[in-house]
mmCIF file of C-alpha atoms in Angstrom:
data_model
loop_
_atom_site.group_PDB
_atom_site.id
_atom_site.type_symbol
_atom_site.label_atom_id
_atom_site.label_comp_id
_atom_site.label_asym_id
_atom_site.label_seq_id
_atom_site.Cartn_x
_atom_site.Cartn_y
_atom_site.Cartn_z
ATOM 1 C CA UNK D 1 88.031 36.275 113.846
ATOM 2 C CA UNK D 2 91.282 37.982 113.019
ATOM 3 C CA UNK D 3 90.228 38.159 109.402
ATOM 4 C CA UNK D 4 87.053 39.996 110.256
ATOM 5 C CA UNK D 5 88.904 42.539 112.354
ATOM 6 C CA UNK D 6 91.463 43.180 109.685
ATOM 7 C CA UNK D 7 88.853 43.570 106.970
ATOM 8 C CA UNK D 8 86.958 46.045 109.146
ATOM 9 C CA UNK D 9 90.219 47.903 109.721
ATOM 10 C CA UNK D 10 90.926 48.027 105.987
ATOM 11 C CA UNK D 11 87.393 49.216 105.344
ATOM 12 C CA UNK D 12 87.723 52.014 107.922
ATOM 13 C CA UNK D 13 91.058 53.021 106.472
ATOM 14 C CA UNK D 14 89.474 53.230 103.043
ATOM 15 C CA UNK D 15 86.640 55.406 104.287
ATOM 16 C CA UNK D 16 89.004 57.806 106.039
ATOM 17 C CA UNK D 17 91.170 58.114 102.957
ATOM 18 C CA UNK D 18 88.164 58.702 100.727
ATOM 19 C CA UNK D 19 86.550 61.243 103.011
ATOM 20 C CA UNK D 20 89.805 63.104 103.527
ATOM 21 C CA UNK D 21 90.136 63.302 99.750
ATOM 22 C CA UNK D 22 86.779 65.002 99.576
ATOM 23 C CA UNK D 23 87.725 67.464 102.303
ATOM 24 C CA UNK D 24 90.835 68.350 100.370
ATOM 25 C CA UNK D 25 88.773 69.726 97.524
ATOM 26 C CA UNK D 26 86.432 71.897 99.564
ATOM 27 C CA UNK D 27 86.984 74.257 102.442
ATOM 28 C CA UNK D 28 84.590 74.111 105.415
ATOM 29 C CA UNK D 29 81.872 76.674 106.134
ATOM 30 C CA UNK D 30 82.009 78.651 109.372
ATOM 31 C CA UNK D 31 79.244 80.219 111.439
ATOM 32 C CA UNK D 32 75.563 79.519 111.767
ATOM 33 C CA UNK D 33 73.617 77.534 109.228
ATOM 34 C CA UNK D 34 70.015 76.519 108.703
ATOM 35 C CA UNK D 35 68.042 74.377 106.314
ATOM 36 C CA UNK D 36 65.701 76.041 103.872
ATOM 37 C CA UNK D 37 63.303 74.651 101.313
ATOM 38 C CA UNK D 38 64.060 76.062 97.896
ATOM 39 C CA UNK D 39 62.656 75.422 94.434
ATOM 40 C CA UNK D 40 65.125 74.422 91.764
ATOM 41 C CA UNK D 41 64.927 75.446 88.105
ATOM 42 C CA UNK D 42 62.248 72.831 87.377
ATOM 43 C CA UNK D 43 60.079 73.967 90.245
ATOM 44 C CA UNK D 44 60.812 70.866 92.317
ATOM 45 C CA UNK D 45 61.235 71.510 96.015
ATOM 46 C CA UNK D 46 64.444 70.523 97.786
ATOM 47 C CA UNK D 47 66.141 71.221 101.091
ATOM 48 C CA UNK D 48 69.239 73.374 100.989
ATOM 49 C CA UNK D 49 71.700 74.466 103.670
ATOM 50 C CA UNK D 50 72.019 78.224 104.017
ATOM 51 C CA UNK D 51 75.275 79.488 105.533
ATOM 52 C CA UNK D 52 76.030 82.672 107.417
ATOM 53 C CA UNK D 53 77.043 85.515 105.100
ATOM 54 C CA UNK D 54 78.728 88.893 105.521
ATOM 55 C CA UNK D 55 76.027 91.620 105.319
ATOM 56 C CA UNK D 56 76.309 94.828 103.289
ATOM 57 C CA UNK D 57 78.811 97.328 104.629
ATOM 58 C CA UNK D 58 80.004 100.835 103.834
ATOM 59 C CA UNK D 59 83.140 102.516 105.179
ATOM 60 C CA UNK D 60 85.724 105.141 104.282
ATOM 61 C CA UNK D 61 88.921 103.719 102.848
ATOM 62 C CA UNK D 62 92.495 105.034 103.112
ATOM 63 C CA UNK D 63 91.781 107.541 100.335
ATOM 64 C CA UNK D 64 88.686 108.833 102.191
ATOM 65 C CA UNK D 65 86.502 107.291 99.470
ATOM 66 C CA UNK D 66 83.241 105.623 100.465
ATOM 67 C CA UNK D 67 83.846 101.922 99.919
ATOM 68 C CA UNK D 68 81.189 99.226 100.147
ATOM 69 C CA UNK D 69 80.924 95.464 99.917
ATOM 70 C CA UNK D 70 80.597 95.984 96.145
ATOM 71 C CA UNK D 71 84.385 96.396 96.076
ATOM 72 C CA UNK D 72 84.684 92.692 96.874
ATOM 73 C CA UNK D 73 82.060 91.493 94.372
ATOM 74 C CA UNK D 74 83.287 88.488 92.408
ATOM 75 C CA UNK D 75 86.380 88.115 94.571
ATOM 76 C CA UNK D 76 87.486 86.034 97.500
ATOM 77 C CA UNK D 77 88.973 88.223 100.181
ATOM 78 C CA UNK D 78 90.846 88.141 103.446
ATOM 79 C CA UNK D 79 89.557 90.353 106.254
ATOM 80 C CA UNK D 80 91.235 91.314 109.519
ATOM 81 C CA UNK D 81 90.844 93.744 112.415
ATOM 82 C CA UNK D 82 93.773 95.858 113.633
ATOM 83 C CA UNK D 83 94.771 99.411 114.560
ATOM 84 C CA UNK D 84 97.777 101.442 113.511
ATOM 85 C CA UNK D 85 99.155 102.176 116.981
ATOM 86 C CA UNK D 86 98.984 98.533 118.043
ATOM 87 C CA UNK D 87 102.392 97.451 119.301
ATOM 88 C CA UNK D 88 101.733 93.795 119.976
ATOM 89 C CA UNK D 89 100.135 91.383 117.511
ATOM 90 C CA UNK D 90 99.317 93.692 114.582
ATOM 91 C CA UNK D 91 102.866 94.139 113.276
ATOM 92 C CA UNK D 92 103.237 90.357 113.167
ATOM 93 C CA UNK D 93 99.815 89.877 111.534
ATOM 94 C CA UNK D 94 100.563 92.354 108.795
ATOM 95 C CA UNK D 95 104.148 91.177 108.358
ATOM 96 C CA UNK D 96 102.669 87.746 107.619
ATOM 97 C CA UNK D 97 99.766 89.092 105.568
ATOM 98 C CA UNK D 98 102.170 90.946 103.257
ATOM 99 C CA UNK D 99 103.643 87.612 102.242
ATOM 100 C CA UNK D 100 100.131 86.459 101.242
ATOM 101 C CA UNK D 101 99.548 89.771 99.457
ATOM 102 C CA UNK D 102 102.783 89.394 97.526
ATOM 103 C CA UNK D 103 101.938 85.858 96.503
ATOM 104 C CA UNK D 104 98.534 86.871 95.076
ATOM 105 C CA UNK D 105 99.477 90.370 93.949
ATOM 106 C CA UNK D 106 98.725 89.692 90.298
ATOM 107 C CA UNK D 107 95.587 87.613 90.900
ATOM 108 C CA UNK D 108 92.565 89.893 90.274
ATOM 109 C CA UNK D 109 90.246 87.457 92.112
ATOM 110 C CA UNK D 110 91.864 88.024 95.509
ATOM 111 C CA UNK D 111 91.486 91.078 97.766
ATOM 112 C CA UNK D 112 92.488 92.250 101.227
ATOM 113 C CA UNK D 113 90.349 94.227 103.671
ATOM 114 C CA UNK D 114 91.723 95.526 106.985
ATOM 115 C CA UNK D 115 89.313 97.205 109.405
ATOM 116 C CA UNK D 116 90.687 99.511 112.069
ATOM 117 C CA UNK D 117 89.068 99.145 115.498
ATOM 118 C CA UNK D 118 90.553 102.474 116.670
ATOM 119 C CA UNK D 119 87.646 104.753 115.767
ATOM 120 C CA UNK D 120 89.203 107.639 117.726
ATOM 121 C CA UNK D 121 92.570 107.966 116.079
ATOM 122 C CA UNK D 122 92.755 105.926 112.847
ATOM 123 C CA UNK D 123 91.168 108.414 110.434
ATOM 124 C CA UNK D 124 91.592 107.651 106.722
ATOM 125 C CA UNK D 125 94.749 109.784 106.401
ATOM 126 C CA UNK D 126 96.321 107.860 109.287
ATOM 127 C CA UNK D 127 95.440 104.611 107.518
ATOM 128 C CA UNK D 128 96.920 105.985 104.298
ATOM 129 C CA UNK D 129 100.215 106.775 105.973
ATOM 130 C CA UNK D 130 100.243 103.353 107.610
ATOM 131 C CA UNK D 131 99.560 101.556 104.312
ATOM 132 C CA UNK D 132 102.316 103.475 102.551
ATOM 133 C CA UNK D 133 104.807 102.737 105.311
ATOM 134 C CA UNK D 134 103.826 99.084 105.271
ATOM 135 C CA UNK D 135 104.564 99.238 101.548
ATOM 136 C CA UNK D 136 101.199 98.107 100.165
ATOM 137 C CA UNK D 137 99.398 101.148 98.818
ATOM 138 C CA UNK D 138 96.736 100.383 96.203
ATOM 139 C CA UNK D 139 93.107 99.294 95.711
ATOM 140 C CA UNK D 140 93.883 95.605 96.183
ATOM 141 C CA UNK D 141 94.313 96.101 99.923
ATOM 142 C CA UNK D 142 91.628 98.326 101.444
ATOM 143 C CA UNK D 143 92.119 99.867 104.887
ATOM 144 C CA UNK D 144 88.703 100.792 106.233
ATOM 145 C CA UNK D 145 87.532 103.287 108.820
ATOM 146 C CA UNK D 146 84.067 103.278 110.373
ATOM 147 C CA UNK D 147 82.109 104.048 113.525
ATOM 148 C CA UNK D 148 82.725 101.905 116.582
ATOM 149 C CA UNK D 149 79.282 100.355 116.374
ATOM 150 C CA UNK D 150 79.416 99.352 112.737
ATOM 151 C CA UNK D 151 82.931 97.912 112.877
ATOM 152 C CA UNK D 152 82.594 96.099 116.209
ATOM 153 C CA UNK D 153 79.258 94.537 115.243
ATOM 154 C CA UNK D 154 80.659 93.405 111.918
ATOM 155 C CA UNK D 155 83.694 91.887 113.667
ATOM 156 C CA UNK D 156 81.880 90.002 116.380
ATOM 157 C CA UNK D 157 78.586 89.021 114.738
ATOM 158 C CA UNK D 158 79.671 88.507 111.157
ATOM 159 C CA UNK D 159 83.400 87.758 110.958
ATOM 160 C CA UNK D 160 83.361 86.040 114.383
ATOM 161 C CA UNK D 161 86.441 87.947 115.561
ATOM 162 C CA UNK D 162 86.455 89.275 119.130
ATOM 163 C CA UNK D 163 87.344 92.981 119.447
ATOM 164 C CA UNK D 164 86.959 95.529 122.202
ATOM 165 C CA UNK D 165 88.154 98.570 124.078
ATOM 166 C CA UNK D 166 90.132 97.749 127.204
ATOM 167 C CA UNK D 167 91.787 100.441 129.265
ATOM 168 C CA UNK D 168 93.964 97.852 131.011
ATOM 169 C CA UNK D 169 95.468 96.564 127.756
ATOM 170 C CA UNK D 170 98.827 97.965 126.688
ATOM 171 C CA UNK D 171 97.444 99.918 123.720
ATOM 172 C CA UNK D 172 93.856 100.397 124.911
ATOM 173 C CA UNK D 173 92.236 97.750 122.721
ATOM 174 C CA UNK D 174 92.100 93.984 122.636
ATOM 175 C CA UNK D 175 91.332 91.876 119.611
ATOM 176 C CA UNK D 176 91.986 88.528 118.019
ATOM 177 C CA UNK D 177 94.484 88.271 115.198
ATOM 178 C CA UNK D 178 92.441 86.175 112.809
ATOM 179 C CA UNK D 179 92.718 86.466 109.054
ATOM 180 C CA UNK D 180 89.250 85.522 107.836
ATOM 181 C CA UNK D 181 88.829 84.025 104.378
ATOM 182 C CA UNK D 182 85.556 84.979 102.632
ATOM 183 C CA UNK D 183 84.305 83.371 99.429
ATOM 184 C CA UNK D 184 82.607 85.035 96.447
ATOM 185 C CA UNK D 185 79.216 84.360 98.029
ATOM 186 C CA UNK D 186 80.266 86.185 101.183
ATOM 187 C CA UNK D 187 80.475 83.056 103.313
ATOM 188 C CA UNK D 188 83.235 82.423 105.863
ATOM 189 C CA UNK D 189 85.519 79.658 104.637
ATOM 190 C CA UNK D 190 88.504 79.909 106.920
ATOM 191 C CA UNK D 191 90.004 81.686 109.933
ATOM 192 C CA UNK D 192 93.772 81.682 110.384
ATOM 193 C CA UNK D 193 95.781 83.073 113.282
ATOM 194 C CA UNK D 194 97.770 85.814 111.569
ATOM 195 C CA UNK D 195 100.492 85.692 114.213
ATOM 196 C CA UNK D 196 101.322 82.051 113.433
ATOM 197 C CA UNK D 197 103.418 81.405 110.370
ATOM 198 C CA UNK D 198 102.170 77.850 109.813
ATOM 199 C CA UNK D 199 98.540 79.001 109.768
ATOM 200 C CA UNK D 200 99.373 81.771 107.315
ATOM 201 C CA UNK D 201 101.073 79.170 105.094
ATOM 202 C CA UNK D 202 97.836 77.154 105.254
ATOM 203 C CA UNK D 203 95.908 80.243 104.135
ATOM 204 C CA UNK D 204 98.197 80.520 101.101
ATOM 205 C CA UNK D 205 97.344 76.921 100.224
ATOM 206 C CA UNK D 206 93.611 77.349 100.847
ATOM 207 C CA UNK D 207 93.073 80.412 98.631
ATOM 208 C CA UNK D 208 93.686 78.474 95.384
ATOM 209 C CA UNK D 209 91.449 75.655 96.683
ATOM 210 C CA UNK D 210 88.648 78.150 97.252
ATOM 211 C CA UNK D 211 89.171 79.794 93.857
ATOM 212 C CA UNK D 212 89.065 76.364 92.218
ATOM 213 C CA UNK D 213 85.537 75.796 93.601
ATOM 214 C CA UNK D 214 84.332 78.554 91.289
ATOM 215 C CA UNK D 215 86.049 77.266 88.171
ATOM 216 C CA UNK D 216 83.576 74.412 87.585
ATOM 217 C CA UNK C 1 165.408 77.706 143.846
ATOM 218 C CA UNK C 2 162.684 78.398 146.405
ATOM 219 C CA UNK C 3 162.265 81.885 145.060
ATOM 220 C CA UNK C 4 161.937 80.493 141.574
ATOM 221 C CA UNK C 5 159.113 78.134 142.589
ATOM 222 C CA UNK C 6 157.240 80.870 144.446
ATOM 223 C CA UNK C 7 157.594 83.203 141.520
ATOM 224 C CA UNK C 8 156.308 80.690 139.028
ATOM 225 C CA UNK C 9 153.346 79.795 141.247
ATOM 226 C CA UNK C 10 152.548 83.491 141.505
ATOM 227 C CA UNK C 11 152.779 83.927 137.739
ATOM 228 C CA UNK C 12 150.653 80.851 137.103
ATOM 229 C CA UNK C 13 147.898 82.032 139.413
ATOM 230 C CA UNK C 14 147.800 85.437 137.703
ATOM 231 C CA UNK C 15 147.492 83.747 134.342
ATOM 232 C CA UNK C 16 144.803 81.475 135.771
ATOM 233 C CA UNK C 17 142.844 84.440 137.107
ATOM 234 C CA UNK C 18 142.967 86.195 133.744
ATOM 235 C CA UNK C 19 141.925 83.058 131.900
ATOM 236 C CA UNK C 20 139.062 82.358 134.270
ATOM 237 C CA UNK C 21 137.963 85.987 134.046
ATOM 238 C CA UNK C 22 137.756 85.694 130.317
ATOM 239 C CA UNK C 23 135.847 82.489 130.730
ATOM 240 C CA UNK C 24 133.449 84.217 133.067
ATOM 241 C CA UNK C 25 132.883 86.880 130.429
ATOM 242 C CA UNK C 26 132.229 84.336 127.666
ATOM 243 C CA UNK C 27 129.861 82.514 129.972
ATOM 244 C CA UNK C 28 128.079 85.783 130.746
ATOM 245 C CA UNK C 29 127.911 86.627 127.058
ATOM 246 C CA UNK C 30 126.378 83.250 126.301
ATOM 247 C CA UNK C 31 123.854 83.704 129.087
ATOM 248 C CA UNK C 32 122.928 87.186 127.933
ATOM 249 C CA UNK C 33 122.625 85.996 124.348
ATOM 250 C CA UNK C 34 120.287 83.137 125.161
ATOM 251 C CA UNK C 35 118.068 85.103 127.586
ATOM 252 C CA UNK C 36 118.221 88.133 125.310
ATOM 253 C CA UNK C 37 116.987 86.061 122.408
ATOM 254 C CA UNK C 38 113.936 84.921 124.392
ATOM 255 C CA UNK C 39 113.116 88.528 125.302
ATOM 256 C CA UNK C 40 113.662 89.616 121.710
ATOM 257 C CA UNK C 41 111.246 86.997 120.366
ATOM 258 C CA UNK C 42 108.616 87.923 122.958
ATOM 259 C CA UNK C 43 108.863 91.722 122.795
ATOM 260 C CA UNK C 44 110.740 92.955 119.738
ATOM 261 C CA UNK C 45 110.474 90.498 116.884
ATOM 262 C CA UNK C 46 106.949 91.574 115.891
ATOM 263 C CA UNK C 47 108.293 94.968 114.798
ATOM 264 C CA UNK C 48 111.987 94.401 114.132
ATOM 265 C CA UNK C 49 111.681 90.968 112.516
ATOM 266 C CA UNK C 50 113.233 87.529 112.956
ATOM 267 C CA UNK C 51 116.458 88.681 111.304
ATOM 268 C CA UNK C 52 116.348 92.282 112.484
ATOM 269 C CA UNK C 53 115.056 93.344 109.072
ATOM 270 C CA UNK C 54 112.444 95.781 110.439
ATOM 271 C CA UNK C 55 108.942 96.282 108.999
ATOM 272 C CA UNK C 56 108.653 98.552 105.974
ATOM 273 C CA UNK C 57 108.941 102.165 107.063
ATOM 274 C CA UNK C 58 107.044 101.350 110.250
ATOM 275 C CA UNK C 59 109.988 99.913 112.214
ATOM 276 C CA UNK C 60 113.692 100.297 111.381
ATOM 277 C CA UNK C 61 116.051 97.358 110.888
ATOM 278 C CA UNK C 62 118.573 96.503 113.598
ATOM 279 C CA UNK C 63 121.253 95.758 111.008
ATOM 280 C CA UNK C 64 122.822 99.222 110.842
ATOM 281 C CA UNK C 65 126.010 98.501 112.804
ATOM 282 C CA UNK C 66 127.256 102.042 112.270
ATOM 283 C CA UNK C 67 124.143 103.529 113.863
ATOM 284 C CA UNK C 68 124.230 101.030 116.724
ATOM 285 C CA UNK C 69 127.902 101.778 117.439
ATOM 286 C CA UNK C 70 127.464 105.522 117.284
ATOM 287 C CA UNK C 71 124.498 105.321 119.680
ATOM 288 C CA UNK C 72 125.697 102.509 121.925
ATOM 289 C CA UNK C 73 125.387 104.579 125.087
ATOM 290 C CA UNK C 74 121.725 105.376 124.536
ATOM 291 C CA UNK C 75 120.486 102.020 123.196
ATOM 292 C CA UNK C 76 119.504 100.907 126.703
ATOM 293 C CA UNK C 77 117.404 104.067 127.114
ATOM 294 C CA UNK C 78 115.735 103.554 123.712
ATOM 295 C CA UNK C 79 114.883 99.957 124.597
ATOM 296 C CA UNK C 80 113.485 100.790 128.038
ATOM 297 C CA UNK C 81 111.735 104.097 127.300
ATOM 298 C CA UNK C 82 110.937 103.773 123.620
ATOM 299 C CA UNK C 83 111.645 106.485 121.074
ATOM 300 C CA UNK C 84 109.713 109.037 119.100
ATOM 301 C CA UNK C 85 112.095 111.075 116.982
ATOM 302 C CA UNK C 86 113.544 111.064 113.519
ATOM 303 C CA UNK C 87 116.246 108.387 113.185
ATOM 304 C CA UNK C 88 118.358 107.752 110.098
ATOM 305 C CA UNK C 89 118.976 104.026 109.700
ATOM 306 C CA UNK C 90 120.789 102.768 106.601
ATOM 307 C CA UNK C 91 120.292 106.209 105.089
ATOM 308 C CA UNK C 92 116.483 106.110 105.431
ATOM 309 C CA UNK C 93 114.409 108.204 107.782
ATOM 310 C CA UNK C 94 112.224 106.498 110.392
ATOM 311 C CA UNK C 95 109.948 108.445 112.704
ATOM 312 C CA UNK C 96 107.272 106.107 113.958
ATOM 313 C CA UNK C 97 106.898 105.670 117.686
ATOM 314 C CA UNK C 98 108.595 102.815 119.486
ATOM 315 C CA UNK C 99 106.749 101.882 122.700
ATOM 316 C CA UNK C 100 108.378 101.891 126.144
ATOM 317 C CA UNK C 101 108.928 98.633 127.986
ATOM 318 C CA UNK C 102 108.565 99.570 131.666
ATOM 319 C CA UNK C 103 108.195 95.892 132.536
ATOM 320 C CA UNK C 104 111.795 95.131 131.515
ATOM 321 C CA UNK C 105 114.244 95.127 134.435
ATOM 322 C CA UNK C 106 117.779 96.463 134.014
ATOM 323 C CA UNK C 107 119.144 92.961 133.507
ATOM 324 C CA UNK C 108 116.460 92.255 130.861
ATOM 325 C CA UNK C 109 117.428 95.439 129.002
ATOM 326 C CA UNK C 110 121.115 94.479 129.183
ATOM 327 C CA UNK C 111 120.439 91.004 127.854
ATOM 328 C CA UNK C 112 118.220 92.005 124.940
ATOM 329 C CA UNK C 113 120.615 94.848 124.065
ATOM 330 C CA UNK C 114 123.593 92.490 124.039
ATOM 331 C CA UNK C 115 121.571 90.071 121.925
ATOM 332 C CA UNK C 116 120.610 92.702 119.343
ATOM 333 C CA UNK C 117 124.089 94.205 119.135
ATOM 334 C CA UNK C 118 125.673 90.781 118.610
ATOM 335 C CA UNK C 119 123.180 89.364 116.113
ATOM 336 C CA UNK C 120 121.959 90.318 112.627
ATOM 337 C CA UNK C 121 125.557 90.948 111.501
ATOM 338 C CA UNK C 122 126.401 93.169 114.489
ATOM 339 C CA UNK C 123 129.392 92.378 116.660
ATOM 340 C CA UNK C 124 129.712 94.851 119.517
ATOM 341 C CA UNK C 125 130.645 92.358 122.208
ATOM 342 C CA UNK C 126 129.641 92.125 125.838
ATOM 343 C CA UNK C 127 128.234 94.915 128.000
ATOM 344 C CA UNK C 128 127.809 94.054 131.700
ATOM 345 C CA UNK C 129 124.515 94.740 133.397
ATOM 346 C CA UNK C 130 126.119 97.198 135.862
ATOM 347 C CA UNK C 131 127.080 99.471 133.011
ATOM 348 C CA UNK C 132 123.578 99.248 131.498
ATOM 349 C CA UNK C 133 122.085 100.045 134.910
ATOM 350 C CA UNK C 134 124.167 103.196 135.049
ATOM 351 C CA UNK C 135 123.095 104.201 131.535
ATOM 352 C CA UNK C 136 119.464 103.700 132.501
ATOM 353 C CA UNK C 137 119.828 106.028 135.477
ATOM 354 C CA UNK C 138 120.967 108.772 133.152
ATOM 355 C CA UNK C 139 118.341 108.562 130.409
ATOM 356 C CA UNK C 140 117.185 111.909 129.137
#
């Protein structure tokens, strides 16, 4: 009897180790998914899982240049939502995000996209000044300005980050401090709390894992 | 002989009072430092950093002991009411806005001020809460 139990235990242990190995190589997919029947190259039908993707977007960047999703083509990128006059979580988020930026500064396959949720005040020139003072001015990190509707919809529906106006909040807005990792096919592959150092460290480890998926 | 004993008891008690006063001040300092650190982590660290290093040109470091000394009488007011002027810290100009912290009581302000001015390489020593209270009544 004991033998059976211990062999089951060993078997279970094996399975967990094996499956955790597999998870190590691939990041999860976030958001909605559905099955779709697709035809492969030989015309044979098969069922495929389709994951939620980031739709097309177009905003003004910190240089007042129209910038679209094309800027991120062929790259993995990290998106977040903030505003320049935020005195609570944003300084911490961007303090942590700079360390990620510095680590991948020379990697052309990685980009950063920060959307302001303060459509009243954060015009492109305000974003420009902010970026310069943060010390990260350049095309690798885009600071984007857009209408309330377009940015808030993108945040909540597509990046799954809660944002909103709130007159009772200290700075007039509330939002979550997630850093969202997007792959080259515009799917969500990770969400890390930008105010927590350990989660930001995990993001630094996950970016190379995601890039490696595309090397095969 | 009797006079001698009385005198020495008198002297001893004066010494004891001084010693215990000093102890009270070190105890207060320790209290302020530990409470001040908690307040700092909750309210200030996001902008001024774990080691008081600041954040780019957005928030100045708290490591400029010369600035902190020269402005020691208005630090409490800056902490409570925020600031929005041009400040030269370590020779660099900073002029972003620091928010006010109306929720901090006088004792909170005293504790976080004592913490900041005795950490990050600063060593300004203890400031009692009564003195900070007075400074806060006279903010411009």
